[in-house]
Short mmCIF file of C-alpha atoms in Angstrom, two decimals:
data_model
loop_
_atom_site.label_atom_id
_atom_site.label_comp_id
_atom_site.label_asym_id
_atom_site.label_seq_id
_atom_site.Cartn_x
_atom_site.Cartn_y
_atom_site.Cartn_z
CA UNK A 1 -5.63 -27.34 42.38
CA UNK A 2 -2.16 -28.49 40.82
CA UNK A 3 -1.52 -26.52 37.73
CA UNK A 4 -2.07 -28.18 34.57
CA UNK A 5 0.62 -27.07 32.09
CA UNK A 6 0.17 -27.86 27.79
CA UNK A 7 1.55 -31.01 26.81
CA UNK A 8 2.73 -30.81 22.80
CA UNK A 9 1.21 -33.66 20.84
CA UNK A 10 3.20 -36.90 20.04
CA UNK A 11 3.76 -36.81 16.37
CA UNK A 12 3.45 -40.64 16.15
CA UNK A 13 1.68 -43.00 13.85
CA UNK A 14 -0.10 -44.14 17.02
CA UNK A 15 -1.46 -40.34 17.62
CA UNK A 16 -2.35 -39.46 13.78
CA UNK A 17 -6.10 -39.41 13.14
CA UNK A 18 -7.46 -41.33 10.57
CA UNK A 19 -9.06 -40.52 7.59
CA UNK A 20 -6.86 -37.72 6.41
CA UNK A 21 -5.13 -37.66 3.18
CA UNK A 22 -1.12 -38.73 2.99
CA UNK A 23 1.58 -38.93 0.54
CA UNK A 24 5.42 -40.31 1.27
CA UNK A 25 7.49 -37.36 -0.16
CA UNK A 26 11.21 -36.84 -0.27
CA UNK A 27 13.55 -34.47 -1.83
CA UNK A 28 16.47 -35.11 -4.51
CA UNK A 29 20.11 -32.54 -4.31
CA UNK A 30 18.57 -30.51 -7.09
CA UNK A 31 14.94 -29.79 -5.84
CA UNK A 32 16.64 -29.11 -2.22
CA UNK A 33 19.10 -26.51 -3.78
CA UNK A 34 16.52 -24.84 -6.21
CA UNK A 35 14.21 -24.90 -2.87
CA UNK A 36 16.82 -23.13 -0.85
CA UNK A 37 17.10 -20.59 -3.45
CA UNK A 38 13.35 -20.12 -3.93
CA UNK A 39 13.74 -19.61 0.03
CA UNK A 40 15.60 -16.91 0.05
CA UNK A 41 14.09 -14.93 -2.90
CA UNK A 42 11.13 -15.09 -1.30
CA UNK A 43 11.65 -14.53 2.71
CA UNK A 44 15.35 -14.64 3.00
CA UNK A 45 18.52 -11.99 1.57
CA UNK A 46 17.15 -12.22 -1.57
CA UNK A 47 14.14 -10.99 -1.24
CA UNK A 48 14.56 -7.19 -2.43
CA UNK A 49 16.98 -7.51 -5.38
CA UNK A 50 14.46 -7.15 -8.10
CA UNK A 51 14.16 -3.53 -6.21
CA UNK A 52 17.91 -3.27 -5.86
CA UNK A 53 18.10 -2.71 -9.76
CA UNK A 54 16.37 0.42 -10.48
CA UNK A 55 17.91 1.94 -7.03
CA UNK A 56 21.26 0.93 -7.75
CA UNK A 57 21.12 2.36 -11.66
CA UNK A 58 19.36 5.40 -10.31
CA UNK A 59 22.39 6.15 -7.86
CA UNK A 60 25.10 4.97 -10.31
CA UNK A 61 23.83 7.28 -12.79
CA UNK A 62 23.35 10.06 -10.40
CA UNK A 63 27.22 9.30 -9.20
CA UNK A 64 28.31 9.24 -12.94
CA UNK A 65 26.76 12.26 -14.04
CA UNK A 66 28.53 14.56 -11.42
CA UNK A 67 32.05 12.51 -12.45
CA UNK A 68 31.16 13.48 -15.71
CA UNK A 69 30.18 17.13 -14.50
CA UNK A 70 33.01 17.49 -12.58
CA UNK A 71 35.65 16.36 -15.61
CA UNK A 72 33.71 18.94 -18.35
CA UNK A 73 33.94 21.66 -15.47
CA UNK A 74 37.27 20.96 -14.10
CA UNK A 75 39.26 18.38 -16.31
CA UNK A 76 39.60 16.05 -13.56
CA UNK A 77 38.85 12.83 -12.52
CA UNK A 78 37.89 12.61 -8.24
CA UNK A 79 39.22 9.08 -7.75
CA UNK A 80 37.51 8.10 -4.33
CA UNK A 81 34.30 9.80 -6.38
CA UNK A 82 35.21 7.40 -9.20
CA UNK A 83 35.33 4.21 -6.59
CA UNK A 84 31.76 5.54 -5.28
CA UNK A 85 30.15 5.31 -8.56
CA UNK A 86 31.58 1.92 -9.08
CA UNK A 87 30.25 0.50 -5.79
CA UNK A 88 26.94 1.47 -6.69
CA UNK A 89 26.56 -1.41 -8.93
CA UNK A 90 27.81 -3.97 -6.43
CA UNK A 91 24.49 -5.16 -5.06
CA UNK A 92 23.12 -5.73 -8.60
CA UNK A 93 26.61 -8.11 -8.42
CA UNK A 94 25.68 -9.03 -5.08
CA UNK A 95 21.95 -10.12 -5.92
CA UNK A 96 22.68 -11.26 -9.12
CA UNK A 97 25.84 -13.22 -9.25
CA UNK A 98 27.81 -13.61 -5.83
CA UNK A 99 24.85 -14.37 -3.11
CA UNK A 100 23.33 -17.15 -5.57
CA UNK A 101 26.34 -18.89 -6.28
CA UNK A 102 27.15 -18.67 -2.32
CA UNK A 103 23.66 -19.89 -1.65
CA UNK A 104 23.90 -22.50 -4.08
CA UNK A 105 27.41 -24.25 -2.92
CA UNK A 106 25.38 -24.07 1.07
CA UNK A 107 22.61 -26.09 -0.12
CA UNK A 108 24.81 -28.55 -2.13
CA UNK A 109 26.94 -28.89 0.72
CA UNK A 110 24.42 -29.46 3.76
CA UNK A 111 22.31 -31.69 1.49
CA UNK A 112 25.29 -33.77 0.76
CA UNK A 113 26.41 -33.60 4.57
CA UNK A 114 22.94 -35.01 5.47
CA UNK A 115 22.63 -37.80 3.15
CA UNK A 116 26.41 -39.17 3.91
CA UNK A 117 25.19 -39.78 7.57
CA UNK A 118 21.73 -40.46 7.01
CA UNK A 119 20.26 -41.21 3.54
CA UNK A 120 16.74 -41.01 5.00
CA UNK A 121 16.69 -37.84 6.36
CA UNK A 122 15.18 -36.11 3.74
CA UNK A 123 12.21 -38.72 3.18
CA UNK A 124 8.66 -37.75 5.38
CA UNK A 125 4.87 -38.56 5.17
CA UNK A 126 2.87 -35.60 4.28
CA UNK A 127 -0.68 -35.02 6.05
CA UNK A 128 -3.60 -32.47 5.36
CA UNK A 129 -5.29 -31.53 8.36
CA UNK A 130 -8.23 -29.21 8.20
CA UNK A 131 -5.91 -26.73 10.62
CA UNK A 132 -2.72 -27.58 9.59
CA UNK A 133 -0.59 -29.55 6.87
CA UNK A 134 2.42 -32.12 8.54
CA UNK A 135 5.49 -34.10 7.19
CA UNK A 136 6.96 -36.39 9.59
CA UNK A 137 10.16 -37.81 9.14
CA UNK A 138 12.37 -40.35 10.84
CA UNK A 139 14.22 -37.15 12.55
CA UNK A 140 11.76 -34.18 12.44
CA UNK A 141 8.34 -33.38 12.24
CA UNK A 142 7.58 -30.08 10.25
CA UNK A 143 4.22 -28.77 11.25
CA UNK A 144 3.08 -25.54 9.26
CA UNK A 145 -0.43 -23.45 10.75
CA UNK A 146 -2.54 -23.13 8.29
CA UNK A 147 -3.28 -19.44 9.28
CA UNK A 148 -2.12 -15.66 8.78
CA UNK A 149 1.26 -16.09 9.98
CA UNK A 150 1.89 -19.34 7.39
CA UNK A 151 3.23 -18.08 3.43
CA UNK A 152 2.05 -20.65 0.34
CA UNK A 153 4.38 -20.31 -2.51
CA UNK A 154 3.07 -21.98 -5.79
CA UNK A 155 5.54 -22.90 -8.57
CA UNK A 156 5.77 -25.38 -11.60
CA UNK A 157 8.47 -27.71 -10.14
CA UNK A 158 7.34 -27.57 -6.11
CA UNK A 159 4.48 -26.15 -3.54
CA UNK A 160 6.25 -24.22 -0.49
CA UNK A 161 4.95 -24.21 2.85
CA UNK A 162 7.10 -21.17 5.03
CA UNK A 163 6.51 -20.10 8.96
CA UNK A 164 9.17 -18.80 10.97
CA UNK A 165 8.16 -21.39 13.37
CA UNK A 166 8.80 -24.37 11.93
CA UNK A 167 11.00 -25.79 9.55
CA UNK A 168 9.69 -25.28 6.02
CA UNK A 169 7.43 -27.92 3.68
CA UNK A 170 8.72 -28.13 0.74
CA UNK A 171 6.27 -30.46 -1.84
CA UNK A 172 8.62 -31.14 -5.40
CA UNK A 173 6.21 -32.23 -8.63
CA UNK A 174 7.59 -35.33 -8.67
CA UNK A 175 6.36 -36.26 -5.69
CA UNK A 176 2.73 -34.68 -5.70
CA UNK A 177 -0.28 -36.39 -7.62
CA UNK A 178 -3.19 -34.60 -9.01
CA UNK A 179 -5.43 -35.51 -6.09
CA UNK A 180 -2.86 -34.60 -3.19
CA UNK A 181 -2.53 -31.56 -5.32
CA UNK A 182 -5.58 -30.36 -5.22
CA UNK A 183 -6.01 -31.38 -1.71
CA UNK A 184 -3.12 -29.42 -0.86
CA UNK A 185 -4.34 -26.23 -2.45
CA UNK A 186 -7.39 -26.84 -0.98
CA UNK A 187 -6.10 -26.50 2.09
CA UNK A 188 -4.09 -23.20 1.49
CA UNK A 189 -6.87 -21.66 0.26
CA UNK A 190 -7.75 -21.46 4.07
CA UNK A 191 -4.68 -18.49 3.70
CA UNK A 192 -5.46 -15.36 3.67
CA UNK A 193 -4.81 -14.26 -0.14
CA UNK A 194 -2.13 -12.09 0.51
CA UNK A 195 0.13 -14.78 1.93
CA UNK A 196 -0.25 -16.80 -1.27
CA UNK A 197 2.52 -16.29 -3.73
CA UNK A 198 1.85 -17.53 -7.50
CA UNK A 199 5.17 -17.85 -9.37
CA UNK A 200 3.49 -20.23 -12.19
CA UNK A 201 0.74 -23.46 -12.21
CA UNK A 202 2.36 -26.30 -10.53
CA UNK A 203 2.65 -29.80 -12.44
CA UNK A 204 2.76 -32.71 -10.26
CA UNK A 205 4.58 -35.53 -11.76
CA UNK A 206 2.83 -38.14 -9.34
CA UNK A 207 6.15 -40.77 -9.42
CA UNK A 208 5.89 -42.98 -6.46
CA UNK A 209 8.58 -42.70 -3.37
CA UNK A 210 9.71 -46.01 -1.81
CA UNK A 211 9.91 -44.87 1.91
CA UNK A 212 13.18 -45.87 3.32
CA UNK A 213 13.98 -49.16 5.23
CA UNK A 214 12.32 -48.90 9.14
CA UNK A 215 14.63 -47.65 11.60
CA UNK A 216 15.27 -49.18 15.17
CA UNK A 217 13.43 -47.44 17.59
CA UNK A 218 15.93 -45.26 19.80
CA UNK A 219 16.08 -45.34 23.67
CA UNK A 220 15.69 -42.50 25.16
CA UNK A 221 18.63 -41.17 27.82
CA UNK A 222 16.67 -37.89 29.20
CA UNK A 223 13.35 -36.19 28.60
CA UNK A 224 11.92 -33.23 30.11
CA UNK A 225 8.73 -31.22 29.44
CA UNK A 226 10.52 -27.44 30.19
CA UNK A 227 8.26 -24.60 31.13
CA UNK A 228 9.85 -21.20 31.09
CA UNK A 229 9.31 -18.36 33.27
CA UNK A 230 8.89 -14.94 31.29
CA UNK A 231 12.07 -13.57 32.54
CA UNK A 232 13.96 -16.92 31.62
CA UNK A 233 11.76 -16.82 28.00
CA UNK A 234 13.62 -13.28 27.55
CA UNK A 235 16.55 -14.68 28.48
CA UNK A 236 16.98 -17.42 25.87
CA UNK A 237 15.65 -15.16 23.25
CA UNK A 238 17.86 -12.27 23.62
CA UNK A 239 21.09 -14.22 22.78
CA UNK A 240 19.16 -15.35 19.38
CA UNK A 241 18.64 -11.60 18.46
CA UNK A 242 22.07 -10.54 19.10
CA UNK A 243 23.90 -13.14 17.18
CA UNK A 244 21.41 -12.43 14.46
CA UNK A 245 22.36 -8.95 14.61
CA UNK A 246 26.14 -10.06 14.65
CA UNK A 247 25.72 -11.99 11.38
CA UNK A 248 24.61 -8.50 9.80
CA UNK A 249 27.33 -6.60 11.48
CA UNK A 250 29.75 -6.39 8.24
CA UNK A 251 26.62 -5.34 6.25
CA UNK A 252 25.48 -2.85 8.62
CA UNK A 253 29.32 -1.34 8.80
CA UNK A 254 29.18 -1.56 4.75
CA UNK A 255 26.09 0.86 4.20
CA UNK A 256 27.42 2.98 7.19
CA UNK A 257 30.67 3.49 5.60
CA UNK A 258 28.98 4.40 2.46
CA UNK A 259 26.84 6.77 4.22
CA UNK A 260 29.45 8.00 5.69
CA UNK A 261 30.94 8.97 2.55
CA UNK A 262 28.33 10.22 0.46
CA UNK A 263 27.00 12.61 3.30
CA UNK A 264 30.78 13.44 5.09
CA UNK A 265 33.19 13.24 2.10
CA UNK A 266 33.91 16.96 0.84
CA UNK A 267 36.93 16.37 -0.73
CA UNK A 268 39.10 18.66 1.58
CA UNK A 269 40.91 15.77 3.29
CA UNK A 270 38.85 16.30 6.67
CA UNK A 271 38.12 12.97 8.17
CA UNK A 272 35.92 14.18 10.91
CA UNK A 273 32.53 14.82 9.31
CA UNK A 274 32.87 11.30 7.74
CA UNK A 275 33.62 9.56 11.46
CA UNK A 276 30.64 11.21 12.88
CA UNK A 277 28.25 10.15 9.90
CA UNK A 278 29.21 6.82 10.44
CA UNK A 279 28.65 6.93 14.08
CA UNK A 280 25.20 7.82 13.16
CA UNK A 281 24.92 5.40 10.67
CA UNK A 282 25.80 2.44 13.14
CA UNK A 283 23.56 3.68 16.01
CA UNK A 284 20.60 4.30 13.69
CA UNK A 285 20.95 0.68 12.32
CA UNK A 286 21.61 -0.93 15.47
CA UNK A 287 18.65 0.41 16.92
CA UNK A 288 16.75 -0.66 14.03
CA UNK A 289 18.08 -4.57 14.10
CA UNK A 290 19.22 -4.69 17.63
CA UNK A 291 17.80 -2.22 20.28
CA UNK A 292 14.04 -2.04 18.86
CA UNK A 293 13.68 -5.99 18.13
CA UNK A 294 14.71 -6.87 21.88
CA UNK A 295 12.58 -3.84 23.33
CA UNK A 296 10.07 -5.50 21.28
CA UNK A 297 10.57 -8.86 21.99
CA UNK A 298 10.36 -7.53 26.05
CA UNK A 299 6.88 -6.17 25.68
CA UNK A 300 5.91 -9.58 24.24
CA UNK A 301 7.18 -11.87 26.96
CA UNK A 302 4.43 -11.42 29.49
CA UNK A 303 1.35 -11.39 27.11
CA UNK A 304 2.65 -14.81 26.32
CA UNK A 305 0.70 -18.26 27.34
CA UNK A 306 2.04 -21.64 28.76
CA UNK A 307 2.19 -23.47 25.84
CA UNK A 308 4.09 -20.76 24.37
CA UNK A 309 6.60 -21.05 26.68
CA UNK A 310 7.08 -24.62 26.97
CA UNK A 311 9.37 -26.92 25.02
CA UNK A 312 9.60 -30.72 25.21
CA UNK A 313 13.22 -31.76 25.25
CA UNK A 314 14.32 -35.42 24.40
CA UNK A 315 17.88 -37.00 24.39
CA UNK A 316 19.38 -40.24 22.58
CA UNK A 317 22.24 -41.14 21.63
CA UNK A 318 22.35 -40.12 18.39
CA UNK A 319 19.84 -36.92 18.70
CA UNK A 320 18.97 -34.10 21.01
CA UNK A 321 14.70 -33.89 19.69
CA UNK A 322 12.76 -30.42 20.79
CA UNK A 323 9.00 -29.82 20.44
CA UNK A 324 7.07 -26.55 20.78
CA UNK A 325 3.35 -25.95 20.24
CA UNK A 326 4.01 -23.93 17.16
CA UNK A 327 6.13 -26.28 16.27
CA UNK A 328 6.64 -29.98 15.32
CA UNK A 329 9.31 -31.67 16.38
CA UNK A 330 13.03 -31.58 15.26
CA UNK A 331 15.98 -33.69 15.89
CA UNK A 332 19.37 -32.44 15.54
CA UNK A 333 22.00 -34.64 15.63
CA UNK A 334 25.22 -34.76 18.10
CA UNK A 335 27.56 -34.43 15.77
CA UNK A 336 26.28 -31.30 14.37
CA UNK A 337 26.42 -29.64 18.41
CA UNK A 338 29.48 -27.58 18.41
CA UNK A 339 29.42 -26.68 22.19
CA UNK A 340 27.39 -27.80 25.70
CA UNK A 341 28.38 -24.57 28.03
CA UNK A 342 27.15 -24.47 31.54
CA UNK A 343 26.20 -21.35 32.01
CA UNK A 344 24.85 -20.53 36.02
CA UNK A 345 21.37 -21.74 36.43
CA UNK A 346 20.95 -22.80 32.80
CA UNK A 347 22.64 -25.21 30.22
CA UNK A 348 23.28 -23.85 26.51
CA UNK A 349 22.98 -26.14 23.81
CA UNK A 350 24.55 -24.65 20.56
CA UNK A 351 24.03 -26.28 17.21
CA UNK A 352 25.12 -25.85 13.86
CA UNK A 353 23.32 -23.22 11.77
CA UNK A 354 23.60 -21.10 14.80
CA UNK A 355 20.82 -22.47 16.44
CA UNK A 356 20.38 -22.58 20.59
CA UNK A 357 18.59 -24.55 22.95
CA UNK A 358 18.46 -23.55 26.46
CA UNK A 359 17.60 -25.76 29.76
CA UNK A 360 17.11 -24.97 33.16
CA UNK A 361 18.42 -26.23 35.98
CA UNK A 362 16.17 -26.48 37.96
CA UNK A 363 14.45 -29.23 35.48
CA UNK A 364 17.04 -31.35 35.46
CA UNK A 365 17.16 -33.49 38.91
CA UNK A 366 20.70 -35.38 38.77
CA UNK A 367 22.97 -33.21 37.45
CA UNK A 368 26.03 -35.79 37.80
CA UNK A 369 23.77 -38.18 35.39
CA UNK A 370 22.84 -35.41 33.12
CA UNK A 371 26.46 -34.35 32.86
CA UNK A 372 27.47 -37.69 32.18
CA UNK A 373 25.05 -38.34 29.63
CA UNK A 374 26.22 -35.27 27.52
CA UNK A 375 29.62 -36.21 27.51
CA UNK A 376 28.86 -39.78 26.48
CA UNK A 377 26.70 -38.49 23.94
CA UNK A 378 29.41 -36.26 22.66
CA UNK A 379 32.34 -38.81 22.68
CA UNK A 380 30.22 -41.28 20.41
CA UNK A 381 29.42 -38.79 18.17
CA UNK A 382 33.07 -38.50 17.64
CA UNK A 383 34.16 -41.57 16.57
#
């Protein structure tokens, strides 16, 4: 018998069932930014600061009281002591001021980037399903579970749909009516109640959205359903892992060094105690990020299915689309590729945002044509 291998759905109009509710959403620069930030106070680096507070103050004063010790005892002032005590209330500054405002300038900057090239990127139909709730777009398709692995966040000015599989849903006010609304909550009350997050009781707004003008259909220069062995499945994870752990790298080096000093520093000049804590510092954290998550990830790769390991690939000229079963489908756009490597028996797609996208060889039949598309592809994108 051939083997029969799990084709994603089409998210088309054509495939959609009827009967489901739908609402044309989009998002404005200021409901993308304050989403972004919502993001990352919820699931991304700003997720622990309202703990950083009370740690921070609890170390500063701890830091301050043996200064102060130290002066009454001794009439001096320990100046690298002095520094410490200081640094303890950078990641209030951190959480508070600097990451925000960092945060803040991103989102302003990649909406702004997406709407000079293409003003209807951020326009999509939303779709209640009884298992899952959709937005398709003209470029992307975000498709969010509706099961234990899905987060519902729940504020005045938007409903947030988060899964690290997909891209997230984001549903402003002024979009949502009062019957979509409920029908939305409806559905996340499918969640279990621990992934539901209630900041405060949404409002929708209900203002209609003119969807954007209908685009030309594009052709399509290469498709390929992709099915990955386990060992190649490893192999395209692992490189996401370790440049996630790379981003972290100056963090990781930042509470090592302090480690380093509070548990090494004597005072008496010797450097050595202070090296070796923050040798022990780095390979503590980096086989906490690094070493555990690929071990991990390892042990995983076998106990996966088919569908899990397959990925439907699509090229125009314009857009490289990819589809997974967790997944809808996304479309990132040639001009935002920084690099095509060919790389042995696979080629490496790498995208901005540090994102990857990895194809065998041994999928793609003509690789003279396949070469030729990419660099065609690339060149237009260019001008």
């Amino acid at each position: 018998m051939e083997e029969q291998f799990y084709t994603p759905e089409q998210p088309t109009e054509a495939a959609r069932p009827e009967g489901y509710p739908s609402l044309p959403v989009n998002i404005t620069r200021e409901e993308f930014v304050a989403f972004s930030l919502l993001q990352a106070r919820i699931i991304g680096v700003l997720r622990r600061r309202k703990a950083i507070i009370p740690l921070s103050l609890c170390l500063f004063a701890a830091m301050a009281g043996l200064l102060i010790w130290d002066f009454v005892e001794y009439g001096t002032v320990d100046i690298p002591s002095l520094v410490a005590t200081v640094f303890m209330l950078l990641p209030i500054l951190l959480s508070y001021g600097i990451i925000p405002v960092i945060l803040r300038k991103k989102a302003e900057k990649s909406y702004d980037d997406r709407q000079a090239r293409h003003a209807d990127k951020m326009y999509g139909l939303l779709t209640v399903y009884p298992d899952r709730v959709e937005k398709v777009g003209t470029f992307s398709t975000a498709k969010i579970p509706l099961h234990g692995h899905t987060l519902f966040v729940e504020r005045q000015d938007m409903l947030l749909f988060l899964n690290r599989l997909s891209p997230a849903l984001v549903l402003p006010a002024r979009c949502m009516t009062p019957e979509m609304t409920a029908v939305v909550k409806a559905a996340a009350d499918k969640l279990p109640t621990t992934n539901r997050v209630f900041i405060s009781r949404f409002q929708p707004l209900g203002q209609p959205v003119t969807p954007p003008p209908a685009r030309p259909e594009e052709e399509t220069l290469w498709e390929q359903m992709i099915v990955y062995t386990p060992e190649e499945s490893y192999r395209v994870t692992k490189p996401v892992i370790v440049q996630r752990f790379w981003k972290m790298a100056p963090m990781v080096a930042g509470i090592s060094l302090l480690g380093a000093y509070m548990l090494g520093w004597d005072g008496s000049g010797n450097i050595i105690p202070c090296i070796l804590y923050f040798l022990v510092c780095m390979a503590v954290l980096t086989l906490l990020f690094l070493v555990t998550p690929l071990s991990r990830m390892k042990k995983m790769v076998p106990l996966q299915e088919t569908k899990d390991l397959t990925v439907h690939l699509r090229i125009t000229e314009k857009l490289v689309y990819f589809r997974t079963a967790a997944s809808g489908e996304v479309g990132v756009f040639w001009e935002d590729i920084d690099h095509v490597y060919d790389k042995d028996d696979m080629v490496e797609i790498e995208y901005k945002g540090g994102g990857l996208l990895f194809i065998p060889k041994r999928f793609i039949v003509d690789l003279q044509k396949f070469d030729e598309i990419i660099r065609k592809c690339r060149e237009n994108a260019k001008q």
